Short mmCIF file of C-alpha atoms in Angstrom, two decimals:
data_model
loop_
_atom_site.label_atom_id
_atom_site.label_comp_id
_atom_site.label_asym_id
_atom_site.label_seq_id
_atom_site.Cartn_x
_atom_site.Cartn_y
_atom_site.Cartn_z
CA MET A 145 -23.33 33.35 15.05
CA ASN A 146 -20.11 34.93 13.86
CA SER A 147 -19.14 36.66 10.63
CA THR A 148 -15.57 36.74 9.33
CA SER A 149 -13.83 37.83 6.14
CA ARG A 150 -10.74 36.45 4.42
CA ALA A 151 -8.92 37.21 1.19
CA TYR A 152 -7.12 34.73 -1.09
CA ASP A 153 -5.74 34.82 -4.59
CA VAL A 154 -8.10 32.03 -5.64
CA VAL A 155 -11.39 30.75 -4.22
CA VAL A 156 -12.61 27.34 -5.44
CA LEU A 157 -16.26 26.43 -5.00
CA GLY A 158 -16.65 22.65 -4.82
CA ALA A 159 -14.14 20.02 -3.65
CA GLY A 160 -14.76 17.17 -6.04
CA PRO A 161 -11.90 15.94 -8.24
CA ALA A 162 -12.03 19.03 -10.48
CA GLY A 163 -12.06 21.44 -7.56
CA GLU A 164 -9.32 19.64 -5.67
CA ASN A 165 -7.05 19.58 -8.70
CA LEU A 166 -7.74 23.21 -9.55
CA ALA A 167 -6.88 24.24 -5.99
CA GLU A 168 -3.70 22.17 -5.99
CA ARG A 169 -2.56 23.61 -9.33
CA THR A 170 -3.19 27.24 -8.38
CA ARG A 171 -1.39 26.68 -5.09
CA ALA A 172 1.51 25.09 -6.99
CA ALA A 173 1.60 28.25 -9.12
CA GLY A 174 2.28 30.22 -5.95
CA LEU A 175 -1.25 31.54 -5.40
CA SER A 176 -2.95 31.39 -2.01
CA THR A 177 -6.03 29.20 -2.41
CA VAL A 178 -9.08 28.19 -0.40
CA ILE A 179 -11.64 25.55 -1.29
CA VAL A 180 -15.28 25.46 -0.16
CA GLU A 181 -17.30 22.26 0.25
CA ASN A 182 -20.60 21.46 1.96
CA GLU A 183 -20.42 17.66 1.58
CA LEU A 184 -17.44 15.28 1.50
CA LEU A 185 -14.10 16.25 0.01
CA GLY A 186 -13.67 14.08 -3.04
CA GLY A 187 -17.19 14.72 -4.22
CA GLU A 188 -19.52 12.59 -6.31
CA CYS A 189 -16.81 10.46 -7.88
CA SER A 190 -15.19 9.29 -4.66
CA PHE A 191 -18.32 8.53 -2.70
CA TRP A 192 -21.36 8.07 -4.97
CA ALA A 193 -20.19 7.43 -8.54
CA CYS A 194 -16.85 6.21 -9.93
CA GLU A 195 -15.37 4.49 -6.89
CA PRO A 196 -18.43 2.71 -5.45
CA SER A 197 -19.90 1.81 -8.84
CA LYS A 198 -16.67 0.21 -10.05
CA ALA A 199 -16.34 -1.64 -6.76
CA LEU A 200 -19.80 -3.12 -7.35
CA LEU A 201 -18.89 -4.01 -10.93
CA ARG A 202 -15.44 -5.48 -10.38
CA PRO A 203 -16.68 -8.83 -8.97
CA VAL A 204 -19.26 -9.02 -11.76
CA VAL A 205 -16.71 -8.57 -14.55
CA ALA A 206 -14.11 -10.77 -12.84
CA ARG A 207 -16.60 -13.62 -12.52
CA ALA A 208 -17.64 -13.24 -16.16
CA ASP A 209 -13.99 -13.42 -17.21
CA ALA A 210 -13.34 -16.43 -14.99
CA ARG A 211 -16.28 -18.31 -16.44
CA ARG A 212 -14.53 -18.18 -19.82
CA VAL A 213 -11.30 -19.72 -18.52
CA PRO A 214 -11.04 -23.54 -18.83
CA GLY A 215 -10.34 -25.12 -15.46
CA LEU A 216 -11.81 -22.19 -13.54
CA ARG A 217 -15.48 -22.22 -14.50
CA ALA A 218 -16.66 -24.63 -11.82
CA ALA A 219 -15.06 -22.53 -9.10
CA VAL A 220 -17.13 -19.45 -9.96
CA GLU A 221 -20.52 -20.92 -10.83
CA GLY A 222 -22.18 -19.94 -7.57
CA PRO A 223 -23.85 -16.61 -6.78
CA LEU A 224 -21.87 -13.57 -5.77
CA ASP A 225 -21.36 -13.00 -2.05
CA VAL A 226 -23.47 -9.87 -1.77
CA PRO A 227 -22.38 -8.82 1.76
CA ALA A 228 -18.73 -9.17 0.68
CA VAL A 229 -19.36 -7.12 -2.47
CA PHE A 230 -21.03 -4.39 -0.43
CA ALA A 231 -18.19 -4.48 2.12
CA TYR A 232 -15.66 -4.02 -0.68
CA ARG A 233 -17.75 -1.15 -2.05
CA ASP A 234 -17.74 0.47 1.40
CA LYS A 235 -13.96 0.15 1.64
CA MET A 236 -13.40 1.65 -1.80
CA SER A 237 -15.68 4.54 -0.81
CA ALA A 238 -13.58 5.12 2.33
CA TYR A 239 -16.70 4.30 4.39
CA TRP A 240 -18.00 7.75 3.37
CA HIS A 241 -15.38 9.56 5.46
CA ASP A 242 -13.06 12.15 3.95
CA GLU A 243 -10.20 12.37 6.49
CA ASP A 244 -7.67 11.20 3.88
CA GLN A 245 -8.82 13.90 1.50
CA VAL A 246 -8.43 16.53 4.25
CA ASP A 247 -4.91 15.29 4.96
CA TRP A 248 -4.06 15.57 1.26
CA LEU A 249 -5.44 19.10 1.10
CA ASN A 250 -3.30 20.07 4.07
CA SER A 251 -0.25 18.50 2.42
CA VAL A 252 -0.57 20.85 -0.57
CA SER A 253 -1.24 23.91 1.63
CA VAL A 254 -4.78 24.61 0.46
CA ASP A 255 -7.18 26.00 3.06
CA LEU A 256 -10.65 24.51 3.56
CA VAL A 257 -13.92 26.13 4.56
CA ARG A 258 -16.73 23.67 5.16
CA GLY A 259 -20.19 24.95 4.39
CA TYR A 260 -22.48 26.01 1.56
CA GLY A 261 -20.84 28.61 -0.64
CA ARG A 262 -22.56 31.07 -2.95
CA LEU A 263 -21.28 33.80 -5.21
CA ASP A 264 -22.13 37.28 -3.90
CA GLY A 265 -20.98 39.61 -6.65
CA PRO A 266 -17.67 39.85 -8.50
CA LYS A 267 -14.86 37.91 -6.80
CA GLN A 268 -17.00 37.37 -3.69
CA VAL A 269 -18.10 34.06 -2.14
CA VAL A 270 -20.18 33.86 1.03
CA VAL A 271 -20.16 30.59 3.00
CA GLN A 272 -22.74 29.48 5.54
CA THR A 273 -20.98 27.00 7.81
CA PRO A 274 -22.66 24.04 9.54
CA ASP A 275 -22.39 25.98 12.82
CA GLY A 276 -24.40 28.86 11.41
CA ASP A 277 -21.44 31.21 10.98
CA THR A 278 -20.83 33.31 7.88
CA VAL A 279 -17.47 33.46 6.13
CA ARG A 280 -16.96 36.00 3.34
CA LEU A 281 -14.16 35.09 0.93
CA THR A 282 -12.66 37.60 -1.48
CA ALA A 283 -10.64 36.41 -4.48
CA ARG A 284 -7.84 38.66 -5.65
CA GLN A 285 -7.38 36.76 -8.92
CA ALA A 286 -10.07 34.18 -9.66
CA VAL A 287 -13.05 32.18 -8.48
CA GLY A 288 -13.39 28.65 -9.82
CA VAL A 289 -16.85 27.06 -9.91
CA CYS A 290 -16.47 23.27 -9.68
CA THR A 291 -19.87 22.27 -8.35
CA GLY A 292 -20.50 19.44 -10.81
CA THR A 293 -23.91 17.99 -11.61
CA ILE A 294 -26.96 16.39 -10.05
CA THR A 295 -29.46 13.84 -11.34
CA ALA A 296 -31.85 15.25 -13.94
CA PHE A 297 -35.34 13.83 -13.35
CA PRO A 298 -38.08 13.91 -15.97
CA ASP A 299 -41.14 16.02 -15.25
CA LEU A 300 -43.49 13.33 -13.96
CA PRO A 301 -46.33 14.12 -11.53
CA GLY A 302 -45.77 12.56 -8.11
CA LEU A 303 -42.29 11.28 -8.92
CA ALA A 304 -40.73 12.63 -5.74
CA GLN A 305 -43.33 10.84 -3.61
CA ALA A 306 -42.34 7.55 -5.27
CA ARG A 307 -38.78 8.01 -3.91
CA PRO A 308 -36.91 6.97 -7.06
CA TRP A 309 -33.28 5.95 -6.87
CA THR A 310 -30.55 8.19 -8.20
CA ASN A 311 -27.01 7.00 -8.89
CA ARG A 312 -26.28 7.78 -5.23
CA ASP A 313 -28.99 5.44 -3.99
CA ALA A 314 -27.81 2.67 -6.31
CA THR A 315 -24.11 2.88 -5.53
CA ALA A 316 -24.69 3.18 -1.77
CA ALA A 317 -27.48 0.56 -1.61
CA ARG A 318 -27.72 -1.66 1.47
CA HIS A 319 -29.98 -4.23 -0.16
CA VAL A 320 -30.50 -5.85 -3.54
CA PRO A 321 -34.08 -5.24 -4.69
CA GLU A 322 -35.84 -8.32 -6.02
CA ARG A 323 -37.08 -6.26 -8.99
CA LEU A 324 -35.28 -3.18 -10.25
CA ALA A 325 -36.49 -0.93 -13.06
CA VAL A 326 -33.74 1.13 -14.68
CA VAL A 327 -34.83 4.12 -16.76
CA GLY A 328 -32.24 5.17 -19.33
CA GLY A 329 -29.76 3.68 -21.76
CA GLY A 330 -26.53 5.54 -21.02
CA VAL A 331 -23.47 4.68 -18.99
CA VAL A 332 -25.03 4.82 -15.51
CA ALA A 333 -28.04 2.79 -16.64
CA VAL A 334 -25.90 0.13 -18.31
CA GLU A 335 -23.44 -0.18 -15.43
CA MET A 336 -26.07 -0.37 -12.69
CA ALA A 337 -28.19 -2.83 -14.68
CA THR A 338 -25.07 -4.98 -15.11
CA ALA A 339 -24.24 -4.83 -11.41
CA PHE A 340 -27.67 -5.45 -9.93
CA GLN A 341 -28.62 -8.22 -12.36
CA ALA A 342 -25.45 -10.05 -11.29
CA LEU A 343 -26.17 -9.35 -7.61
CA GLY A 344 -29.57 -11.02 -7.91
CA SER A 345 -32.13 -8.43 -9.05
CA ARG A 346 -34.56 -9.03 -11.89
CA VAL A 347 -33.76 -5.95 -13.94
CA THR A 348 -35.97 -4.25 -16.51
CA MET A 349 -34.36 -1.51 -18.58
CA LEU A 350 -36.67 1.12 -20.04
CA VAL A 351 -35.01 3.02 -22.88
CA ARG A 352 -36.93 5.88 -24.47
CA GLY A 353 -35.19 5.92 -27.85
CA SER A 354 -34.79 3.33 -30.57
CA LYS A 355 -31.09 3.87 -31.28
CA GLY A 356 -29.95 1.38 -28.67
CA LEU A 357 -27.73 1.62 -25.62
CA LEU A 358 -24.76 3.97 -25.26
CA ASN A 359 -25.95 5.90 -28.30
CA ARG A 360 -23.11 8.43 -28.18
CA MET A 361 -20.65 5.65 -28.90
CA GLU A 362 -20.20 3.43 -31.94
CA PRO A 363 -23.48 1.54 -32.59
CA PHE A 364 -21.82 -1.88 -32.36
CA ALA A 365 -20.79 -1.10 -28.77
CA GLY A 366 -24.37 -0.70 -27.58
CA GLU A 367 -25.47 -3.72 -29.61
CA MET A 368 -22.86 -5.98 -28.00
CA VAL A 369 -23.69 -4.74 -24.51
CA ALA A 370 -27.44 -5.19 -25.13
CA GLU A 371 -26.86 -8.75 -26.30
CA SER A 372 -24.87 -9.49 -23.16
CA LEU A 373 -27.45 -7.93 -20.84
CA ARG A 374 -30.24 -9.93 -22.42
CA ALA A 375 -28.19 -13.11 -22.12
CA ALA A 376 -27.74 -12.33 -18.41
CA GLY A 377 -31.52 -12.05 -17.99
CA VAL A 378 -32.19 -8.31 -18.26
CA ASP A 379 -35.57 -7.41 -19.76
CA LEU A 380 -34.46 -4.72 -22.19
CA ARG A 381 -37.20 -2.55 -23.76
CA PHE A 382 -36.56 0.15 -26.36
CA ASP A 383 -38.98 2.84 -27.54
CA THR A 384 -40.43 2.82 -24.05
CA SER A 385 -41.09 5.97 -22.03
CA VAL A 386 -42.23 6.22 -18.44
CA THR A 387 -45.43 8.25 -18.09
CA GLY A 388 -46.22 7.60 -14.45
CA VAL A 389 -44.64 6.31 -11.24
CA VAL A 390 -46.55 5.58 -8.04
CA ARG A 391 -45.56 4.04 -4.72
CA GLU A 392 -48.78 3.94 -2.74
CA ASN A 393 -48.26 2.24 0.59
CA GLY A 394 -45.04 3.39 2.22
CA ASP A 395 -41.37 2.63 1.85
CA ASP A 396 -41.75 -1.13 1.53
CA SER A 397 -44.47 -1.10 -1.08
CA PRO A 398 -43.67 -1.76 -4.75
CA VAL A 399 -43.45 0.93 -7.39
CA ARG A 400 -46.06 0.83 -10.13
CA VAL A 401 -44.65 2.16 -13.39
CA THR A 402 -46.91 3.23 -16.25
CA LEU A 403 -45.32 3.02 -19.71
CA SER A 404 -45.97 4.98 -22.89
CA GLY A 405 -47.99 2.18 -24.45
CA GLY A 406 -50.36 2.05 -21.48
CA GLU A 407 -48.75 -1.06 -19.99
CA THR A 408 -47.76 -1.12 -16.32
CA LEU A 409 -45.05 -2.99 -14.47
CA GLU A 410 -44.14 -3.36 -10.83
CA ALA A 411 -40.70 -3.03 -9.31
CA ASP A 412 -39.34 -2.81 -5.81
CA GLU A 413 -37.11 0.11 -6.75
CA ILE A 414 -36.82 2.34 -9.81
CA LEU A 415 -33.54 3.98 -10.81
CA PHE A 416 -33.62 7.06 -13.02
CA ALA A 417 -30.43 7.37 -15.05
CA THR A 418 -31.76 9.80 -17.62
CA GLY A 419 -29.07 12.44 -17.55
CA ARG A 420 -27.41 15.11 -15.44
CA ALA A 421 -28.18 18.74 -14.69
CA PRO A 422 -25.72 21.44 -13.60
CA HIS A 423 -25.45 21.97 -9.86
CA THR A 424 -25.85 25.74 -10.22
CA ALA A 425 -29.40 26.47 -9.08
CA ASP A 426 -28.40 27.90 -5.70
CA ILE A 427 -24.82 29.13 -5.94
CA GLY A 428 -25.52 32.84 -6.46
CA LEU A 429 -25.20 33.02 -10.24
CA GLU A 430 -27.78 35.81 -10.33
CA THR A 431 -25.38 38.07 -8.40
CA VAL A 432 -22.95 38.06 -11.35
CA GLY A 433 -25.50 38.32 -14.14
CA LEU A 434 -25.98 34.62 -14.87
CA THR A 435 -29.07 32.43 -14.75
CA PRO A 436 -29.39 30.01 -11.83
CA GLY A 437 -29.57 26.38 -12.96
CA ASP A 438 -27.72 26.95 -16.23
CA TRP A 439 -24.61 25.24 -17.52
CA LEU A 440 -21.62 27.60 -17.46
CA ALA A 441 -20.29 28.24 -20.96
CA VAL A 442 -16.53 28.73 -21.04
CA ASP A 443 -13.79 29.61 -23.51
CA ASP A 444 -10.81 27.35 -24.10
CA SER A 445 -9.09 28.64 -20.96
CA TYR A 446 -12.21 27.81 -18.88
CA ARG A 447 -13.15 31.42 -18.27
CA VAL A 448 -16.94 31.85 -18.10
CA THR A 449 -17.72 33.74 -21.28
CA ASP A 450 -20.75 35.69 -20.00
CA VAL A 451 -18.95 37.34 -17.08
CA GLY A 452 -16.81 40.41 -17.63
CA ASP A 453 -13.25 41.03 -16.39
CA GLY A 454 -12.29 37.37 -16.74
CA TRP A 455 -12.23 36.44 -13.04
CA LEU A 456 -14.78 33.58 -13.09
CA TYR A 457 -13.79 30.09 -14.24
CA ALA A 458 -15.89 26.92 -14.51
CA VAL A 459 -14.11 23.58 -14.44
CA GLY A 460 -15.41 20.02 -14.65
CA ASP A 461 -18.92 18.78 -15.35
CA VAL A 462 -20.50 22.16 -14.67
CA ASN A 463 -19.19 23.53 -18.00
CA HIS A 464 -20.83 20.65 -19.93
CA ARG A 465 -17.75 19.91 -22.06
CA ALA A 466 -17.06 16.33 -21.03
CA LEU A 467 -18.87 14.91 -18.02
CA MET A 468 -16.19 12.55 -16.75
CA THR A 469 -13.98 12.70 -13.67
CA HIS A 470 -10.68 12.31 -15.49
CA GLN A 471 -11.60 15.05 -17.96
CA GLY A 472 -12.54 17.39 -15.13
CA LYS A 473 -9.14 16.77 -13.58
CA TYR A 474 -7.49 17.48 -16.94
CA GLN A 475 -9.43 20.73 -17.20
CA ALA A 476 -8.35 21.65 -13.67
CA ARG A 477 -4.69 21.14 -14.53
CA ILE A 478 -5.04 23.38 -17.57
CA ALA A 479 -7.13 26.03 -15.80
CA GLY A 480 -4.80 26.11 -12.79
CA ALA A 481 -1.83 26.76 -15.07
CA VAL A 482 -3.80 29.44 -16.92
CA ILE A 483 -4.79 31.26 -13.72
CA GLY A 484 -1.19 31.11 -12.49
CA ALA A 485 0.19 32.48 -15.77
CA ARG A 486 -2.34 35.30 -15.94
CA ALA A 487 -1.69 36.27 -12.31
CA LYS A 488 2.01 36.65 -13.16
CA GLY A 489 1.37 38.47 -16.42
CA GLU A 490 2.93 35.66 -18.44
CA PRO A 491 1.82 34.90 -22.03
CA LEU A 492 -0.31 31.82 -22.57
CA ASP A 493 0.90 28.80 -24.51
CA ASP A 494 -2.52 28.16 -26.01
CA GLY A 495 -1.67 26.63 -29.37
CA ARG A 496 -2.85 23.11 -30.16
CA TRP A 497 -1.67 20.81 -27.33
CA GLY A 498 0.00 23.77 -25.59
CA ALA A 499 0.38 23.96 -21.80
CA HIS A 500 -2.61 26.30 -21.57
CA ALA A 501 -4.77 24.66 -24.27
CA SER A 502 -7.84 22.49 -23.70
CA THR A 503 -7.36 20.47 -26.89
CA ALA A 504 -8.23 17.11 -25.38
CA ASP A 505 -11.78 18.31 -24.62
CA SER A 506 -12.57 18.10 -28.31
CA ALA A 507 -9.94 15.77 -29.76
CA ALA A 508 -9.21 13.05 -27.21
CA VAL A 509 -11.78 12.43 -24.48
CA PRO A 510 -11.27 8.88 -23.16
CA GLN A 511 -14.12 6.85 -21.68
CA VAL A 512 -14.61 3.39 -20.22
CA VAL A 513 -17.98 1.76 -19.66
CA PHE A 514 -17.43 -0.98 -17.08
CA SER A 515 -20.09 -3.22 -18.53
CA GLU A 516 -19.79 -6.83 -19.62
CA PRO A 517 -18.23 -6.62 -22.16
CA GLU A 518 -16.25 -3.47 -21.43
CA VAL A 519 -16.51 -0.56 -23.84
CA THR A 520 -13.66 1.91 -24.26
CA SER A 521 -13.34 4.85 -26.60
CA VAL A 522 -11.34 7.98 -27.28
CA GLY A 523 -11.56 10.63 -29.98
CA LEU A 524 -14.03 10.64 -32.85
CA THR A 525 -16.76 8.14 -33.62
CA THR A 526 -17.97 7.51 -37.15
CA GLN A 527 -21.20 9.39 -36.36
CA GLU A 528 -19.26 12.45 -35.19
CA ALA A 529 -17.07 12.34 -38.28
CA GLU A 530 -20.15 12.22 -40.52
CA ARG A 531 -21.93 14.97 -38.59
CA THR A 532 -18.95 17.33 -38.79
CA GLY A 533 -18.00 16.43 -42.36
CA ARG A 534 -14.63 15.06 -41.33
CA ARG A 535 -13.28 12.51 -43.81
CA VAL A 536 -11.88 9.38 -42.12
CA ASP A 537 -10.91 5.87 -43.04
CA VAL A 538 -12.62 3.25 -40.87
CA VAL A 539 -10.68 0.10 -39.92
CA ASP A 540 -12.50 -2.70 -38.06
CA HIS A 541 -11.08 -5.87 -36.58
CA GLU A 542 -12.52 -8.71 -34.52
CA ILE A 543 -10.45 -8.75 -31.34
CA GLY A 544 -11.29 -12.41 -30.77
CA LYS A 545 -9.02 -13.32 -33.70
CA VAL A 546 -5.95 -12.04 -31.82
CA ALA A 547 -3.89 -14.70 -30.04
CA GLY A 548 -3.85 -12.73 -26.79
CA ALA A 549 -7.65 -12.61 -26.75
CA LEU A 550 -7.84 -16.39 -27.20
CA GLN A 551 -5.50 -16.74 -24.23
CA TYR A 552 -7.56 -14.30 -22.20
CA ALA A 553 -10.86 -16.13 -22.58
CA GLU A 554 -12.28 -19.07 -24.46
CA GLY A 555 -14.82 -17.85 -27.00
CA TYR A 556 -13.62 -14.26 -26.65
CA ARG A 557 -15.89 -11.79 -28.46
CA GLY A 558 -14.77 -8.24 -29.08
CA ARG A 559 -14.36 -5.63 -31.74
CA ALA A 560 -11.98 -2.79 -32.51
CA ARG A 561 -12.63 0.25 -34.67
CA VAL A 562 -9.89 2.75 -35.50
CA LEU A 563 -10.51 5.96 -37.46
CA ILE A 564 -7.59 7.34 -39.46
CA ASP A 565 -7.33 10.73 -41.11
CA PRO A 566 -6.42 9.85 -44.72
CA ASP A 567 -4.57 13.12 -45.30
CA LEU A 568 -2.63 13.40 -42.07
CA GLN A 569 -2.25 9.63 -41.72
CA THR A 570 -2.92 9.88 -37.99
CA VAL A 571 -5.35 8.10 -35.67
CA VAL A 572 -8.30 10.33 -34.71
CA GLY A 573 -10.69 7.89 -33.04
CA VAL A 574 -10.62 4.47 -31.41
CA THR A 575 -13.30 2.20 -29.93
CA PHE A 576 -12.60 -1.17 -28.32
CA VAL A 577 -15.31 -3.52 -27.07
CA GLY A 578 -14.38 -6.70 -25.23
CA PRO A 579 -13.09 -8.15 -21.96
CA GLY A 580 -9.89 -6.52 -20.73
CA THR A 581 -9.95 -3.68 -23.24
CA GLN A 582 -9.88 -0.91 -20.63
CA GLU A 583 -6.12 -1.31 -20.44
CA LEU A 584 -5.81 -0.67 -24.19
CA LEU A 585 -7.34 2.78 -23.90
CA TYR A 586 -4.27 4.71 -22.84
CA SER A 587 -2.30 3.53 -25.85
CA ALA A 588 -5.09 4.82 -28.07
CA THR A 589 -5.16 8.12 -26.22
CA VAL A 590 -1.39 8.54 -26.62
CA ALA A 591 -1.65 7.74 -30.34
CA ILE A 592 -4.26 10.47 -30.83
CA THR A 593 -2.73 13.18 -28.63
CA SER A 594 0.75 12.57 -30.05
CA GLU A 595 -0.64 12.65 -33.60
CA VAL A 596 1.61 9.74 -34.47
CA ARG A 597 1.61 8.88 -38.15
CA VAL A 598 0.58 5.37 -39.10
CA ASP A 599 4.01 4.62 -40.58
CA ARG A 600 5.58 5.32 -37.17
CA LEU A 601 3.05 3.13 -35.35
CA TRP A 602 4.48 0.16 -37.25
CA HIS A 603 7.52 0.52 -34.98
CA ALA A 604 5.45 0.24 -31.79
CA VAL A 605 5.70 -3.54 -31.46
CA PRO A 606 2.96 -5.20 -29.35
CA ALA A 607 4.10 -8.08 -27.15
CA PHE A 608 2.93 -11.57 -28.06
CA PRO A 609 0.49 -12.94 -27.02
CA THR A 610 -1.42 -9.93 -25.71
CA ILE A 611 -4.70 -8.33 -26.70
CA SER A 612 -2.69 -5.25 -27.71
CA GLU A 613 -1.72 -7.12 -30.87
CA VAL A 614 -5.01 -5.85 -32.21
CA TRP A 615 -3.07 -2.67 -33.08
CA LEU A 616 -0.89 -4.68 -35.46
CA ARG A 617 -3.91 -6.33 -37.06
CA VAL A 618 -5.52 -2.92 -37.60
CA LEU A 619 -2.37 -1.55 -39.22
CA GLU A 620 -2.19 -4.58 -41.50
CA SER A 621 -5.80 -4.06 -42.56
CA TYR A 622 -5.10 -0.41 -43.31
CA ARG A 623 -1.98 -1.25 -45.27
CA ASP A 624 -3.88 -3.80 -47.33
CA GLY A 625 -6.76 -1.41 -48.07
CA ARG A 626 -9.41 -3.18 -45.99
CA VAL A 627 -11.10 0.03 -44.89
CA GLY A 628 -14.46 1.76 -44.93
CA LYS A 629 -15.21 5.46 -45.25
CA ALA A 630 -17.07 7.99 -43.16
#
């Protein structure tokens, strides 16, 4: 076993999307950069979350859309071709190989050390390589922690012995279980229930709370998705907690699930989608005065607030600001520019929407739930406005009344909600629910981040007949006073 030491301006711990983008941005700022990864470059999103899950869902949503198109229904009435769906999933996950990611890293002149990295005091990272060697990395400027999250399991006796599925097991599955229990009511639970019900599983969703699905979004979003899941055959149960899970007779035996009311059910697999925990339990946080297993609190430049001298940054899910791939990449772009500016002694442009400001983390986080129907949102919800005391006008419109929606699908059902600041006359929150609405989200994000006044939006003419005409209908409703308050 060998031991070597190297020094760089920046050391990045974790090569998921946030880590890769942070490394690329610090290198673009002229700083020598190395990235450390013990799994696949590209991380959770590329291989076990975003890419494979959306590949599983794309045939499901496409078939649902096609069934609403006259002249096409008969052609899509049969079951999905499960081996073909899995093959497409494998392709979109690059067959769980990361050679392309390595080539990209080389193209931007970022070094790579494969192995498990841990902090070992200020500006120090020690890596244990797969060959048993030790590499000590010293950062002259900054260390970026981009280790993401892992599945958070509830504290249930014997759960590990029951071998529950995580998101990784679901997205990389090689078989469709006859009966699948899904615990949770958030995005992962909804998307995997949608996918596996369509692939042939009998799905039971067990949701602990009574507020419905997707409870961080507008209530009507979860209601519409729940209605669709039930129509597809999902057994959806609210106010239901899991108190016990047992798999008694080996890998092929069913799982017996005990529920809070004393009832039991059997499933072939059980997926826990009950939240995420920071992947910080074994990365050496104790060597810099932090608590292993904690989220890393950061300031608006992504510096970890509880570490002195300002050398430690936390970017992506690990800082608990917005647990989405695209937001982690946004944070990495901002943090990389910040680290570069500070290394050169340049002042920060950290005013609202400045080059070194993280404004979107609080004002404009976009999200798509690839359910059936799709749910998209950005900015405030009515609940957030009420909780924070922010006064907003609420404008609702049925998307199915727009000509483009009628062209898109017979019997189109969807809903738009736009929140407008009555004083500034700008859009501060948007939610769309309905087929094809994912492609409306960027326009909403631009409207919020640009702080475009409503009177200027009148000049953004939507093409006819497209679903984007819903913007015009919303503006008309606002002009005519058809609004609610929050």
